[in-house]
PDB file of C-alpha atoms in Angstrom:
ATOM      1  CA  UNK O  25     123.528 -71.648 -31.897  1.00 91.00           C
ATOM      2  CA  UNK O  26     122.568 -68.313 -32.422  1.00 94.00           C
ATOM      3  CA  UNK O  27     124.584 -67.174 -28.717  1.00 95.00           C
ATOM      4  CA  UNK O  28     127.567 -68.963 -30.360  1.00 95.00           C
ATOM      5  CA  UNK O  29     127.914 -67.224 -33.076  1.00 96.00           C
ATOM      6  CA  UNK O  30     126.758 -63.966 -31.690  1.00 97.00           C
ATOM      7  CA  UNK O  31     129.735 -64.144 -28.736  1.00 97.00           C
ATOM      8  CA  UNK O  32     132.048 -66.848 -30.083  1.00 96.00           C
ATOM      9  CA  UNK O  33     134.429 -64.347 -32.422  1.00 96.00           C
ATOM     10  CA  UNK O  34     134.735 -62.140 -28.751  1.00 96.00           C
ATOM     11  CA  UNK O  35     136.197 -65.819 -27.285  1.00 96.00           C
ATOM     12  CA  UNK O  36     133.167 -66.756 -25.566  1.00 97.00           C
ATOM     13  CA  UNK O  37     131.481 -69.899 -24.764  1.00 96.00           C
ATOM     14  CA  UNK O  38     128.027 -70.435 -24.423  1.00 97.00           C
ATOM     15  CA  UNK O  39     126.616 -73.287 -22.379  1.00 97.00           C
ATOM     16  CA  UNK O  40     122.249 -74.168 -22.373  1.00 96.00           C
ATOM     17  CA  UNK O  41     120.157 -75.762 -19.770  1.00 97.00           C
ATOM     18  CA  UNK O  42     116.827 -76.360 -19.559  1.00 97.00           C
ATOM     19  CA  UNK O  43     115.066 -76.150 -16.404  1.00 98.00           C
ATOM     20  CA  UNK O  44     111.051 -75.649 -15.270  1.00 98.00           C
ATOM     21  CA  UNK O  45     108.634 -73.901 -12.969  1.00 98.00           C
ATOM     22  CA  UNK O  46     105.446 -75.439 -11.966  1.00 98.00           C
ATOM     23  CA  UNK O  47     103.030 -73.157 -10.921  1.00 97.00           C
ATOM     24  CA  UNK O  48     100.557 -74.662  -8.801  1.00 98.00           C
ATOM     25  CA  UNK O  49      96.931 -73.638  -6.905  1.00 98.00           C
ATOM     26  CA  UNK O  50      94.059 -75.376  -5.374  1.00 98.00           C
ATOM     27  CA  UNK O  51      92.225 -74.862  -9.050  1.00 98.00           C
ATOM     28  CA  UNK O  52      92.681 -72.465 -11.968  1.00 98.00           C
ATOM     29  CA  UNK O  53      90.294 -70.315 -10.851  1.00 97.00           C
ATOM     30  CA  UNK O  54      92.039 -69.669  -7.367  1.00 98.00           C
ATOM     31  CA  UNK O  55      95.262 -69.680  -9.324  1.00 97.00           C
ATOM     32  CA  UNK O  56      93.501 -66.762 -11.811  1.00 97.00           C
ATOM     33  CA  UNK O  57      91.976 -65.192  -8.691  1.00 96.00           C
ATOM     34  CA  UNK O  58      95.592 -65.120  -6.975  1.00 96.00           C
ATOM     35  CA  UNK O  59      97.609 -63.654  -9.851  1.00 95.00           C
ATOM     36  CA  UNK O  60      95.043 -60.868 -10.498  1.00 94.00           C
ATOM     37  CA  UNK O  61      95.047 -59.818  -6.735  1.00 94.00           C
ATOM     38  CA  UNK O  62      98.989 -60.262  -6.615  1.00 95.00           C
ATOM     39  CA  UNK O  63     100.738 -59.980  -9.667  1.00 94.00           C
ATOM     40  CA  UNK O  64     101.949 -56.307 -10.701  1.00 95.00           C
ATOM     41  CA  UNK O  65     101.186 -56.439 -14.377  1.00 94.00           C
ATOM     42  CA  UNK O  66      97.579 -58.096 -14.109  1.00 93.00           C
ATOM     43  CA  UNK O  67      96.531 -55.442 -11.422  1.00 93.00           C
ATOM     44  CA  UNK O  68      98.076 -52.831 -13.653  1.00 94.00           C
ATOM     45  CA  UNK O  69      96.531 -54.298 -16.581  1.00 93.00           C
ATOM     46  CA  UNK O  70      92.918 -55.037 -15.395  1.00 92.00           C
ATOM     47  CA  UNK O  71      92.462 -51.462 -13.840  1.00 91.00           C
ATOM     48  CA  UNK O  72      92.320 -50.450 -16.988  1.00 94.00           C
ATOM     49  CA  UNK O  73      90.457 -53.009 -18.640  1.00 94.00           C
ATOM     50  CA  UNK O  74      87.836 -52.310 -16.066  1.00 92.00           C
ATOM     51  CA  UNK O  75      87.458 -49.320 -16.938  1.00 94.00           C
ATOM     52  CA  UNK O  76      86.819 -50.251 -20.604  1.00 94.00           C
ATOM     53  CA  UNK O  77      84.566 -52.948 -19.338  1.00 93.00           C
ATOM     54  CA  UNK O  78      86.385 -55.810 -21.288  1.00 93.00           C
ATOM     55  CA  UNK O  79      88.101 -56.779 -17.669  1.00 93.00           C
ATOM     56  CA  UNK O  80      85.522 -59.805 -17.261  1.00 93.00           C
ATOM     57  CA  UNK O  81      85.508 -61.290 -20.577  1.00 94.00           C
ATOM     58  CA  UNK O  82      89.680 -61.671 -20.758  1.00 93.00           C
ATOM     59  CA  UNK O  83      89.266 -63.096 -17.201  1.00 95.00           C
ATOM     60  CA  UNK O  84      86.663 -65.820 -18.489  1.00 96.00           C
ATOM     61  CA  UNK O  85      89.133 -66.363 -21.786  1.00 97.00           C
ATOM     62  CA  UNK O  86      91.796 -66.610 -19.618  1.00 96.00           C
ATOM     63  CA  UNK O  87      90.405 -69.040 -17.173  1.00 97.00           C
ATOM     64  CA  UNK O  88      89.143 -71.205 -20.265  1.00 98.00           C
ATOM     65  CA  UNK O  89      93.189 -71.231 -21.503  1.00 98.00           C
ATOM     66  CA  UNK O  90      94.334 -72.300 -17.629  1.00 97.00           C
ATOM     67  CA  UNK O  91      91.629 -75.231 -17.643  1.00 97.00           C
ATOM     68  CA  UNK O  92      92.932 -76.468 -21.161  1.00 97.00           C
ATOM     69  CA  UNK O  93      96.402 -76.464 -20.169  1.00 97.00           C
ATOM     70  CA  UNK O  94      96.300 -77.543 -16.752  1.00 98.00           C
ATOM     71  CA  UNK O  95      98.627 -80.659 -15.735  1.00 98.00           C
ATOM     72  CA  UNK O  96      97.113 -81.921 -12.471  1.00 97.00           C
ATOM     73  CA  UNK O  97      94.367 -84.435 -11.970  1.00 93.00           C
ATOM     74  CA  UNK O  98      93.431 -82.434  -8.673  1.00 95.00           C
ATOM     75  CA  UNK O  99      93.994 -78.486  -8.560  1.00 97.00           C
ATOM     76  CA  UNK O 100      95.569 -77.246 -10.798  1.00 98.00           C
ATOM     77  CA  UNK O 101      99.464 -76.921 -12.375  1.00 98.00           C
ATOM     78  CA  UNK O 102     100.570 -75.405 -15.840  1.00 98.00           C
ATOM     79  CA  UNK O 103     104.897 -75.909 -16.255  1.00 98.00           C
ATOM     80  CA  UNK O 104     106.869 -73.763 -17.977  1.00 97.00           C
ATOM     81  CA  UNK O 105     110.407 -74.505 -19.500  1.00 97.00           C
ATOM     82  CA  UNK O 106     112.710 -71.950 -19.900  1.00 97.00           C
ATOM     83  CA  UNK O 107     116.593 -71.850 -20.710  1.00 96.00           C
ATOM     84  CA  UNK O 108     119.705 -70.803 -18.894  1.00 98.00           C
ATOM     85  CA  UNK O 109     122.340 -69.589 -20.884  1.00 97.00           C
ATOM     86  CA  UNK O 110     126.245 -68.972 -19.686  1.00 97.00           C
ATOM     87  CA  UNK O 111     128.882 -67.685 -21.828  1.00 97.00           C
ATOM     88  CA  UNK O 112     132.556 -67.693 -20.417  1.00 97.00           C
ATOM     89  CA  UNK O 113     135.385 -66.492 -21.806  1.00 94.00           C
ATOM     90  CA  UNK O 114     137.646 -69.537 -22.886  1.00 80.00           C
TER      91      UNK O 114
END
């Protein structure tokens, strides 16, 4: 709604899909383990919390958040839903 009327006076319209993105590993910890070795931001990130010494503690909060939203029976999943949105000009 808010796309609409944002680009609608210019003659646009805006079309929304939903799609999602499992993420998957063997278990959260593996999956925490993965994205700290891997993903720019959380190597970025936990250099410095290392040096701060708060680097464990976020890694034991976040592993306790991974573990309460985790999907699969065996390993571990977490899905996130996010939207595509096209505007074209009429």
């Amino acid at each position: 709604e808010s796309l609409s009327s944002l680009l609608g006076p210019y003659g646009f319209h805006v079309d929304m899909e939903e799609q999602h993105l499992a993420f998957t590993a063997s278990s959260p910890r593996e999956y925490l383990e993965r994205e700290a070795r891997h993903h720019p931001l959380a190597v970025a990130g936990l250099a410095v919390l290392q040096t701060t010494g708060r680097a464990a503690a976020l890694q034991e909060r976040m592993l306790e958040i991974l573990k309460n939203r985790n999907e699969a029976r065996d390993g571990f999943q977490v899905t996130s839903r996010y939207i595509i949105a096209t505007a074209r000009r009429a």
